[in-house]
Amino acid sequence: MCKNHNFKKKEATKDQKLIHDQEHAEWSRRSFIQALGLAGGGSIMLGNAAVTASKPSPLSVALAESETDRIMVIIRLKGGNDGLNTIVPIYDYATYANLRPTIRHQQSELTNLNADFAIPNYMSSLEAMWGEGQMKVVHGVGYPQQNLSHFRSSDIWASAADTVIEPTGWWGRYYEHLYPDYLINPPEVPPAIQIGSIGNLVFEGQETNYAFSVANPQQLESVAQNGQIHDLLDIPECVYGDKLFFMRSTTNTTFTYAGVINDAYMNSTNQATYSDEDLASQMSIVARMIKGGLGTKVYMVTLGSFDTHANQPDEHRALLEDLSDTLQSFYTDLEAAEMQNDVLCMTISEFGRRPYENGSNGTDHGAASPVLLFGPGLNGNGFVGTHPDLLTWDSHDNLIPTADFRSVYSSVLTNWFCLDPTVIDLILLNENYPELDLGINCDSLSNTDFGNVTTFIHAPVYKNNRVYIEMNMTNTSHIDLKLYDIMGKELGTLKNEVLFPGVHSIDVKAALGSRLSFGQYIYRISMGGQFYSKSLLIK
Amino acid sequence: MPSAQNPWNVSKIKHVYRRLGFSASQDTVDLALPMSPGQFIDSLVDAAFALPPTAAPPWGYWALGDFTDYETENEQFIFDWRIQAGNDFMTEDLRGRLTSFWMNHFVTELEVYFYAPYLFQYYNTVQTHALGNFKTFVHDIGISNAMLLYLNGYENTNVNPNENYARELYELFTLGEGNGYSQTDIIETSRALTGYNHWTEFGGQIYFDVSTHDTGLKSIFGQDGNWGYSDVIDILFQEHGLDVCKFICTKLYKYFVSPSVDALIIQDIIEPLAQTMVANNYELVPVLKQLFKSEHFFDERAIGVVIKSPFDTIFGFVNETEFFYDTSIMDAFLYYSGLMGQEIFNPPDVAGWQRDEEWINTSTLTGRWELMELYVTYLFGNGYELTLTDLAKALTNNSNDPYYITQVLVDHFVPKQLYTITDYDIATDIFKWDVPQNYYDNGTWNLDWSTAPYQVTLLLNHIARMPEFQLK
């Protein structure tokens, strides 16, 4: 179908063709793998023989030993939350009031958290949490050269990269390393679950997106019982093939993970009252999945819009009420199953808002704003860091951050999930950020010596019209590299020998020795009982 | 363009109707066969251009004082207009398609302003300009009452400027993020846009008055002057006309042809399209004709590569079957589309629906299946069951071969023959249901059997769950 097209391509210059090919490789590989990666749990039949599950990687073993059942819920405040009207700097109420004479909270409308900061009275549900030592506030979180576009700034927060365009997210990168054989052997439970924020990068990896989208778990039950699983390996070429792949695998996932999620959901109940509001509905589902023993460690829920350019007092109030009431319900619910200590909630938002109000009873896009953390695991209440100076502004009249959001990420990864520094480096793109004292620690967990946990780096590389598989060997090891076509048929062994440390590059076509037609293929490396797979494109 | 190697056939015609409109019945498709592809495209574009906008309802230009019972009436009018728009999209071919497209470009969210007269006026502006002059479109949509409220133009005054519209004008409506404008341009532009802050009565026409207009000197894209609203549009197109055209043409290509764009496509299709747009002083008709007649549009590789939106899924199905629907069924269509992520008049944010693969996740996908099952089961259980078998009879010339019937019905709804041939067998087994095989073998079974409507129901539900069904 796709090969015999009569579409006449103009002769492009060599440079242009290279761009074309690489970009073709980008989108085609990405969507193909995205689709393939969504494949449900268990093993795909490759060549009619069930592929055995690989033994856990050294990394995942180390993590499994160190991890308890700790969970994080990311609460995305979409649109840019006005921090100044959330955590009000009453230490300089006069300046605050001057900046926003119309939309400020009156002093009588505020509840003190301490002598310097207060929350609006309507967030009273949080007052109890604060009092019980289950809430912390990180002041002034942002990044240098604040970008004022919702979409670009959300990408920055999700990808943890502010100076380059990074198409993967911080959790996506983590899961990519945790599951090196994900394409063939995805885990039995979804690595992450997200409600809302479709398209957000947080869980996006190079190979696939690692989150499962849920809005209504009850829908999934009937689907799990009478669906048809589709063949993911019998697929045509080109964009149509990509889309068909995507549709088939989403369909499959809907059947496969559906059963697992539905089981957890049906295995538990809500033991607290939630309102009918947006965040409450989402968190009540999350609570059931956690209490039902699903096993997923990271959730993301979405509340918005916080983009209050006008009519801020009423709109902001409704959202913050939902936030505070829901968090109280959520932790009460978890407490009924004695799981409250294991769950940390963290708010994120793409930016704060302008310190001064605009003429429409609202505020425009800002920069630094607070990150709120919740859970008894915080071991006390408190403010972390320094509040930004109310009157010192950047070139766009916005508050200057005193903490980088990646410091928050880093501190959570280090002290909540207790990950190894080398792993955290991978997640945060090899940049270091000052650690924050959030009150969380790994003391309650057994002290495991991670030793040298290195990850094996391998990828397809395209140059000079040829395709190479590049592997970076850190130790001497025997490897077995096989190539499979899209029908699941094993085409041959590209390498089967002991390799010494260093970068090795294997020309795919040359190593195979036979003709390869245009299309997508999977390669799989076996090393030390561990499997690693990725897909590549032959042109 | 179709030729001997790439023939003009039913599959191509359906492709045109699915992309340019919301699909069409078999009879409509057959009518286009004797036409040449170029004639056919021209006829669709010309018809859409000539179609007058939907007539104004009695309340179309009301102000608050014209209502008797505001709460009740406003809600009812909005409900009515949802149904009207749903019907328009489904029945107006290219004009309906483009209205839907532009409403996802010049986005407003009804739930933000929630006022029926402004909704009608916004919709009317979009319909009027859908195949018109793009520059005029940009000018007129920015001062539509709904837009002034949605992106805070109404609150943008000389004393209290509000940047929201200026930013989205450049970032989302004309140039693309970060492309050729600076934060200073945004600030200066928002000053120039001030003044549209007045109405004589609540909910009436918002008009310009110089009292709230910033009359000072502004510097926009390097041009200095006491700029006002129209000046901003003029300067934008004067300084960045080609950029605007490239941005819009890229969007049109991705929406109508294929979501995948690479450097060769930009060079071969999009840049010439943008040149055409500039050369025609921003008129859309020549651009659309050129796009739809391009080699890419009819190429085999462009078929089946777009993931259907919820509207595509359900409106397309209704047009392809001509099954019964009424206002309450249309209401259900719109309600479920909303559950699946496409709430009419309410994109999730000012960037609009991102479409393509973002339509689909495990939750919205099951929503689509449920909607289809709901509709077909409704028809079966409410006296329309014979229309189901009528469709099968019409398409298969009253065959009694279950495999053939299955194959024809499947192929009627999917963009390409199923890639995995055994999928037809699976579908046939479902269609055969509990009727013992011998009745098929000895030819006794046919589409007049009392079980036949139920069998078609099962098959249609199964087709709706096929991955291919979500592609067009």
Short mmCIF file of C-alpha atoms in Angstrom, two decimals, chain B residues 18-414:
data_model
loop_
_atom_site.label_atom_id
_atom_site.label_comp_id
_atom_site.label_asym_id
_atom_site.label_seq_id
_atom_site.Cartn_x
_atom_site.Cartn_y
_atom_site.Cartn_z
CA ARG B 18 -14.71 13.04 5.59
CA ARG B 19 -12.07 15.75 5.55
CA LEU B 20 -13.96 18.65 4.01
CA GLY B 21 -17.25 17.85 5.69
CA PHE B 22 -18.52 15.36 8.21
CA SER B 23 -18.80 12.53 5.71
CA ALA B 24 -21.78 11.79 3.44
CA SER B 25 -24.30 9.12 2.45
CA GLN B 26 -23.56 6.55 -0.21
CA ASP B 27 -25.96 8.27 -2.62
CA THR B 28 -24.21 11.62 -2.22
CA VAL B 29 -20.86 9.96 -2.75
CA ASP B 30 -22.05 8.23 -5.92
CA LEU B 31 -23.13 11.58 -7.38
CA ALA B 32 -19.54 12.77 -7.44
CA LEU B 33 -18.18 9.82 -9.40
CA PRO B 34 -18.80 11.22 -12.88
CA MET B 35 -17.20 14.57 -11.95
CA SER B 36 -13.54 15.24 -12.34
CA PRO B 37 -11.69 15.61 -9.02
CA GLY B 38 -10.93 19.27 -9.72
CA GLN B 39 -14.55 20.02 -10.57
CA PHE B 40 -15.69 18.25 -7.45
CA ILE B 41 -13.39 20.18 -5.13
CA ASP B 42 -14.29 23.47 -6.79
CA SER B 43 -17.98 22.72 -6.43
CA LEU B 44 -17.63 22.00 -2.71
CA VAL B 45 -15.58 25.12 -2.02
CA ASP B 46 -17.80 27.35 -4.14
CA ALA B 47 -20.95 25.99 -2.49
CA ALA B 48 -19.53 26.64 0.95
CA PHE B 49 -18.48 30.16 -0.06
CA ALA B 50 -21.93 30.96 -1.38
CA LEU B 51 -23.82 29.60 1.62
CA PRO B 52 -25.28 32.44 3.67
CA PRO B 53 -24.72 32.31 7.44
CA THR B 54 -27.40 30.70 9.56
CA ALA B 55 -30.25 33.12 10.06
CA ALA B 56 -30.25 35.09 13.29
CA PRO B 57 -32.65 33.84 15.95
CA PRO B 58 -35.05 36.42 17.45
CA TRP B 59 -32.72 36.92 20.41
CA GLY B 60 -29.57 37.18 18.35
CA TYR B 61 -28.90 40.83 19.16
CA TRP B 62 -30.73 41.18 22.45
CA ALA B 63 -29.40 43.09 25.40
CA LEU B 64 -30.19 42.09 28.96
CA GLY B 65 -33.24 44.31 29.06
CA ASP B 66 -34.85 42.44 26.17
CA PHE B 67 -35.18 39.26 28.18
CA THR B 68 -38.28 38.62 30.24
CA ASP B 69 -36.96 35.80 32.41
CA TYR B 70 -33.24 36.03 31.85
CA GLU B 71 -32.02 32.89 33.64
CA THR B 72 -34.47 30.53 31.99
CA GLU B 73 -34.41 32.10 28.56
CA ASN B 74 -30.64 32.45 28.33
CA GLU B 75 -30.18 28.78 29.15
CA GLN B 76 -32.84 27.73 26.69
CA PHE B 77 -31.39 29.86 23.89
CA ILE B 78 -27.95 28.44 24.49
CA PHE B 79 -29.34 24.93 24.41
CA ASP B 80 -31.15 25.75 21.17
CA TRP B 81 -28.02 27.16 19.62
CA ARG B 82 -26.00 24.08 20.53
CA ILE B 83 -28.48 22.00 18.59
CA GLN B 84 -28.45 24.49 15.72
CA ALA B 85 -24.67 24.41 15.49
CA GLY B 86 -24.59 20.63 15.74
CA ASN B 87 -27.00 20.45 12.82
CA ASP B 88 -25.03 23.07 10.88
CA PHE B 89 -21.75 21.20 11.28
CA MET B 90 -23.29 17.94 10.26
CA THR B 91 -25.17 19.20 7.21
CA GLU B 92 -23.20 22.11 5.77
CA ASP B 93 -20.22 20.16 4.37
CA LEU B 94 -17.20 22.42 4.04
CA ARG B 95 -18.80 25.47 5.59
CA GLY B 96 -19.76 23.48 8.66
CA ARG B 97 -16.30 21.94 8.83
CA LEU B 98 -14.56 25.30 8.58
CA THR B 99 -16.82 26.91 11.13
CA SER B 100 -15.83 24.19 13.55
CA PHE B 101 -12.17 24.60 12.60
CA TRP B 102 -12.09 28.37 13.05
CA MET B 103 -13.93 28.17 16.35
CA ASN B 104 -11.05 26.05 17.52
CA HIS B 105 -8.59 28.66 16.28
CA PHE B 106 -10.18 31.93 17.38
CA VAL B 107 -11.16 30.26 20.59
CA THR B 108 -13.70 31.49 23.09
CA GLU B 109 -15.13 29.40 25.89
CA LEU B 110 -18.87 29.74 26.28
CA GLU B 111 -18.73 28.89 29.97
CA VAL B 112 -16.69 32.01 30.58
CA TYR B 113 -19.21 34.48 29.14
CA PHE B 114 -22.32 32.27 28.95
CA TYR B 115 -24.57 34.74 27.14
CA ALA B 116 -26.72 33.55 24.22
CA PRO B 117 -26.71 36.71 22.08
CA TYR B 118 -22.91 36.95 22.23
CA LEU B 119 -22.68 33.27 21.36
CA PHE B 120 -24.80 33.76 18.28
CA GLN B 121 -22.84 36.85 17.23
CA TYR B 122 -19.49 35.08 17.63
CA TYR B 123 -20.77 32.08 15.69
CA ASN B 124 -22.14 34.39 13.01
CA THR B 125 -18.80 36.16 12.65
CA VAL B 126 -17.03 32.84 12.25
CA GLN B 127 -19.51 31.57 9.66
CA THR B 128 -19.32 34.84 7.75
CA HIS B 129 -15.54 34.77 7.46
CA ALA B 130 -14.95 31.00 7.34
CA LEU B 131 -14.10 31.13 3.63
CA GLY B 132 -13.54 34.86 3.43
CA ASN B 133 -10.64 37.20 3.93
CA PHE B 134 -8.38 36.16 6.77
CA LYS B 135 -7.16 39.63 7.62
CA THR B 136 -10.73 40.88 7.90
CA PHE B 137 -11.49 37.82 9.98
CA VAL B 138 -8.72 38.68 12.43
CA HIS B 139 -10.00 42.23 12.62
CA ASP B 140 -13.65 41.34 13.18
CA ILE B 141 -13.24 38.43 15.57
CA GLY B 142 -11.15 40.49 17.99
CA ILE B 143 -13.99 42.90 18.57
CA SER B 144 -16.70 40.28 18.73
CA ASN B 145 -18.42 40.75 22.08
CA ALA B 146 -17.70 37.19 23.18
CA MET B 147 -14.00 37.59 22.43
CA LEU B 148 -13.80 40.95 24.18
CA LEU B 149 -15.12 39.30 27.31
CA TYR B 150 -13.20 36.05 26.98
CA LEU B 151 -9.74 37.53 26.50
CA ASN B 152 -10.41 40.62 28.61
CA GLY B 153 -10.44 43.18 25.81
CA TYR B 154 -13.44 44.61 27.59
CA GLU B 155 -11.35 45.32 30.68
CA ASN B 156 -8.35 46.59 28.78
CA THR B 157 -8.32 50.35 29.35
CA ASN B 158 -5.83 53.20 29.13
CA VAL B 159 -5.60 53.33 32.91
CA ASN B 160 -5.51 49.59 33.48
CA PRO B 161 -4.10 47.71 30.53
CA ASN B 162 -4.71 43.96 30.25
CA GLU B 163 -2.32 41.96 28.11
CA ASN B 164 -4.38 38.86 27.58
CA TYR B 165 -5.77 39.50 24.09
CA ALA B 166 -2.59 41.02 22.71
CA ARG B 167 -0.63 37.95 23.73
CA GLU B 168 -3.05 35.42 22.35
CA LEU B 169 -3.52 37.42 19.15
CA TYR B 170 0.13 36.83 18.33
CA GLU B 171 0.85 33.58 20.14
CA LEU B 172 -2.20 31.62 19.09
CA PHE B 173 -4.16 33.46 16.40
CA THR B 174 -1.58 34.73 13.91
CA LEU B 175 2.13 34.07 14.46
CA GLY B 176 2.78 31.20 16.83
CA GLU B 177 4.58 31.18 20.17
CA GLY B 178 7.68 33.29 20.27
CA ASN B 179 7.61 33.87 16.52
CA GLY B 180 8.51 37.44 15.70
CA TYR B 181 6.99 39.34 18.58
CA SER B 182 8.40 40.40 21.93
CA GLN B 183 6.92 41.06 25.34
CA THR B 184 7.25 44.76 24.51
CA ASP B 185 5.18 44.30 21.35
CA ILE B 186 2.53 42.65 23.51
CA ILE B 187 2.48 45.50 25.99
CA GLU B 188 2.38 48.17 23.30
CA THR B 189 -0.30 46.28 21.37
CA SER B 190 -2.51 45.96 24.43
CA ARG B 191 -2.30 49.74 24.78
CA ALA B 192 -3.36 50.18 21.18
CA LEU B 193 -6.30 47.82 21.61
CA THR B 194 -7.81 49.79 24.50
CA GLY B 195 -11.12 51.58 24.22
CA TYR B 196 -13.61 48.77 23.61
CA ASN B 197 -14.97 49.07 27.10
CA HIS B 198 -18.41 50.54 26.65
CA TRP B 199 -21.95 49.45 26.18
CA THR B 200 -25.17 51.40 26.36
CA GLU B 201 -26.90 48.57 28.18
CA PHE B 202 -25.79 45.35 29.85
CA GLY B 203 -25.28 42.60 27.33
CA GLY B 204 -25.54 44.97 24.41
CA GLN B 205 -23.00 45.74 21.73
CA ILE B 206 -19.60 46.63 23.19
CA TYR B 207 -18.29 49.70 21.41
CA PHE B 208 -15.21 51.84 21.23
CA ASP B 209 -14.92 55.18 22.95
CA VAL B 210 -11.76 57.28 22.98
CA SER B 211 -12.23 58.15 26.66
CA THR B 212 -10.75 54.81 27.70
CA HIS B 213 -8.36 54.53 24.81
CA ASP B 214 -4.63 54.99 25.32
CA THR B 215 -3.90 57.71 22.79
CA GLY B 216 -0.17 57.81 23.39
CA LEU B 217 2.65 56.82 21.09
CA LYS B 218 3.14 53.06 20.70
CA SER B 219 5.91 51.12 19.11
CA ILE B 220 4.72 47.87 17.53
CA PHE B 221 6.99 45.72 15.36
CA GLY B 222 9.26 48.67 15.01
CA GLN B 223 6.51 50.99 13.79
CA ASP B 224 5.79 54.07 15.89
CA GLY B 225 2.48 55.88 15.99
CA ASN B 226 -0.68 56.63 17.93
CA TRP B 227 -1.96 53.25 16.93
CA GLY B 228 -5.52 52.05 17.40
CA TYR B 229 -7.19 48.69 16.87
CA SER B 230 -7.27 48.61 13.08
CA ASP B 231 -3.70 49.89 12.93
CA VAL B 232 -2.51 46.90 14.93
CA ILE B 233 -4.03 44.52 12.39
CA ASP B 234 -2.62 46.52 9.48
CA ILE B 235 0.89 46.62 10.97
CA LEU B 236 0.79 42.93 11.83
CA PHE B 237 0.00 41.94 8.27
CA GLN B 238 2.26 44.56 6.77
CA GLU B 239 5.31 43.48 8.78
CA HIS B 240 4.57 39.78 9.18
CA GLY B 241 2.04 38.91 6.50
CA LEU B 242 4.00 35.95 5.18
CA ASP B 243 4.67 34.62 8.68
CA VAL B 244 0.98 34.78 9.47
CA CYS B 245 0.16 32.94 6.27
CA LYS B 246 2.73 30.24 6.98
CA PHE B 247 1.34 29.75 10.46
CA ILE B 248 -2.24 29.49 9.20
CA CYS B 249 -1.38 27.32 6.21
CA THR B 250 0.52 24.92 8.44
CA LYS B 251 -2.52 24.63 10.66
CA LEU B 252 -4.78 24.06 7.66
CA TYR B 253 -2.47 21.39 6.31
CA LYS B 254 -2.24 19.55 9.62
CA TYR B 255 -5.99 19.67 10.06
CA PHE B 256 -7.11 18.78 6.55
CA VAL B 257 -4.32 16.61 5.22
CA SER B 258 -2.03 15.05 7.77
CA PRO B 259 -0.85 15.85 11.29
CA SER B 260 2.72 15.02 10.25
CA VAL B 261 4.70 17.85 8.74
CA ASP B 262 8.36 17.71 7.78
CA ALA B 263 10.80 20.00 5.99
CA LEU B 264 9.89 18.70 2.53
CA ILE B 265 6.19 19.26 3.10
CA ILE B 266 6.89 22.77 4.33
CA GLN B 267 8.94 23.43 1.21
CA ASP B 268 6.63 21.76 -1.30
CA ILE B 269 3.18 22.50 -0.03
CA ILE B 270 3.00 24.93 2.85
CA GLU B 271 5.28 27.66 1.61
CA PRO B 272 3.64 27.85 -1.84
CA LEU B 273 0.28 27.87 -0.08
CA ALA B 274 1.40 30.78 2.07
CA GLN B 275 2.59 32.61 -1.04
CA THR B 276 -0.81 32.09 -2.62
CA MET B 277 -2.44 33.48 0.48
CA VAL B 278 -0.29 36.60 0.40
CA ALA B 279 -0.72 37.02 -3.35
CA ASN B 280 -4.49 36.85 -2.96
CA ASN B 281 -4.48 39.48 -0.26
CA TYR B 282 -5.36 36.92 2.43
CA GLU B 283 -8.44 35.48 0.74
CA LEU B 284 -9.03 31.91 1.87
CA VAL B 285 -10.88 30.41 -1.14
CA PRO B 286 -7.83 30.16 -3.44
CA VAL B 287 -5.78 28.74 -0.58
CA LEU B 288 -8.37 26.08 0.20
CA LYS B 289 -8.73 25.09 -3.44
CA GLN B 290 -4.97 24.79 -3.81
CA LEU B 291 -4.67 22.74 -0.62
CA PHE B 292 -7.46 20.33 -1.50
CA LYS B 293 -6.16 19.85 -5.01
CA SER B 294 -2.57 19.30 -3.89
CA GLU B 295 -0.82 16.01 -4.57
CA HIS B 296 -0.71 15.38 -0.86
CA PHE B 297 -4.40 15.57 -0.26
CA PHE B 298 -5.24 12.68 -2.54
CA ASP B 299 -2.13 10.69 -1.89
CA GLU B 300 -2.68 7.21 -0.54
CA ARG B 301 -0.44 8.19 2.36
CA ALA B 302 -2.86 10.90 3.46
CA ILE B 303 -5.82 8.59 3.75
CA GLY B 304 -6.79 7.36 7.17
CA VAL B 305 -4.10 9.33 9.00
CA VAL B 306 -6.32 11.71 10.93
CA ILE B 307 -7.81 10.58 14.21
CA LYS B 308 -11.49 11.45 14.33
CA SER B 309 -12.74 14.00 16.78
CA PRO B 310 -15.86 13.07 18.76
CA PHE B 311 -17.90 15.14 16.27
CA ASP B 312 -16.29 13.29 13.38
CA THR B 313 -17.16 9.99 14.98
CA ILE B 314 -20.82 10.58 15.55
CA PHE B 315 -21.75 13.09 12.82
CA GLY B 316 -19.86 11.05 10.29
CA PHE B 317 -21.72 7.94 11.31
CA VAL B 318 -25.10 9.65 11.02
CA ASN B 319 -24.28 11.03 7.58
CA GLU B 320 -22.97 7.68 6.37
CA THR B 321 -26.07 5.83 7.50
CA GLU B 322 -28.80 8.48 7.30
CA PHE B 323 -30.24 6.92 10.44
CA PHE B 324 -32.92 8.79 12.32
CA TYR B 325 -32.12 11.53 14.77
CA ASP B 326 -34.06 14.41 16.34
CA THR B 327 -33.32 17.25 18.71
CA SER B 328 -33.02 15.09 21.79
CA ILE B 329 -30.75 12.66 20.00
CA MET B 330 -28.62 15.54 18.73
CA ASP B 331 -28.51 16.77 22.29
CA ALA B 332 -27.23 13.36 23.37
CA PHE B 333 -24.60 13.45 20.63
CA LEU B 334 -23.36 16.81 21.89
CA TYR B 335 -23.52 15.75 25.51
CA TYR B 336 -21.45 12.63 24.93
CA SER B 337 -19.03 14.50 22.73
CA GLY B 338 -18.54 16.77 25.69
CA LEU B 339 -17.86 13.82 27.95
CA MET B 340 -15.33 12.64 25.42
CA GLY B 341 -13.51 15.91 25.52
CA GLN B 342 -15.27 17.96 22.84
CA GLU B 343 -17.83 20.14 24.53
CA ILE B 344 -19.31 22.31 21.80
CA PHE B 345 -18.34 26.00 22.16
CA ASN B 346 -16.04 25.04 25.04
CA PRO B 347 -12.50 24.07 24.13
CA PRO B 348 -10.45 23.31 27.26
CA ASP B 349 -8.35 26.46 26.99
CA VAL B 350 -7.48 29.28 24.64
CA ALA B 351 -5.16 27.06 22.59
CA GLY B 352 -8.14 24.98 21.59
CA TRP B 353 -8.40 21.24 21.27
CA GLN B 354 -4.98 19.84 20.42
CA ARG B 355 -6.67 17.04 18.53
CA ASP B 356 -4.98 14.08 16.86
CA GLU B 357 -3.80 11.52 19.40
CA GLU B 358 -4.85 13.68 22.29
CA TRP B 359 -8.48 12.87 21.54
CA ILE B 360 -7.81 9.30 22.48
CA ASN B 361 -7.05 7.82 25.80
CA THR B 362 -8.45 4.82 27.58
CA SER B 363 -11.24 6.90 29.00
CA THR B 364 -12.39 8.88 25.95
CA LEU B 365 -12.11 5.80 23.81
CA THR B 366 -14.59 3.88 25.90
CA GLY B 367 -16.79 6.97 25.78
CA ARG B 368 -16.90 6.76 22.00
CA TRP B 369 -17.82 3.11 22.13
CA GLU B 370 -20.56 3.81 24.59
CA LEU B 371 -22.04 6.63 22.52
CA MET B 372 -22.16 4.51 19.39
CA GLU B 373 -23.68 1.60 21.26
CA LEU B 374 -26.19 3.88 22.84
CA TYR B 375 -27.29 5.35 19.51
CA VAL B 376 -27.54 2.09 17.62
CA THR B 377 -29.30 0.35 20.49
CA TYR B 378 -31.69 3.26 20.71
CA LEU B 379 -32.58 2.88 17.04
CA PHE B 380 -33.01 -0.83 17.47
CA GLY B 381 -35.28 -0.50 20.47
CA ASN B 382 -37.38 2.44 19.35
CA GLY B 383 -38.94 1.37 16.10
CA TYR B 384 -36.04 2.06 13.74
CA GLU B 385 -34.66 -1.46 13.59
CA LEU B 386 -35.62 -1.94 9.96
CA THR B 387 -33.53 1.06 8.94
CA LEU B 388 -30.54 -0.96 10.13
CA THR B 389 -31.25 -3.83 7.78
CA ASP B 390 -32.28 -1.37 5.05
CA LEU B 391 -28.76 0.04 5.14
CA ALA B 392 -27.26 -3.43 4.84
CA LYS B 393 -29.59 -4.27 1.98
CA ALA B 394 -28.89 -1.06 0.09
CA LEU B 395 -25.13 -1.41 0.34
CA THR B 396 -25.00 -5.12 -0.53
CA ASN B 397 -27.85 -5.37 -3.03
CA ASN B 398 -29.75 -7.53 -0.56
CA SER B 399 -27.10 -10.20 -0.26
CA ASN B 400 -27.57 -13.17 2.02
CA ASP B 401 -23.90 -13.99 2.38
CA PRO B 402 -22.94 -13.01 5.95
CA TYR B 403 -19.24 -12.66 5.14
CA TYR B 404 -19.95 -10.37 2.19
CA ILE B 405 -22.44 -8.28 4.15
CA THR B 406 -19.96 -7.94 6.98
CA GLN B 407 -17.15 -6.95 4.68
CA VAL B 408 -19.22 -4.34 2.83
CA LEU B 409 -20.52 -2.82 6.04
CA VAL B 410 -17.07 -2.69 7.62
CA ASP B 411 -15.53 -1.15 4.51
CA HIS B 412 -18.31 1.43 4.37
CA PHE B 413 -17.13 2.95 7.66
CA VAL B 414 -13.35 2.61 7.62
#
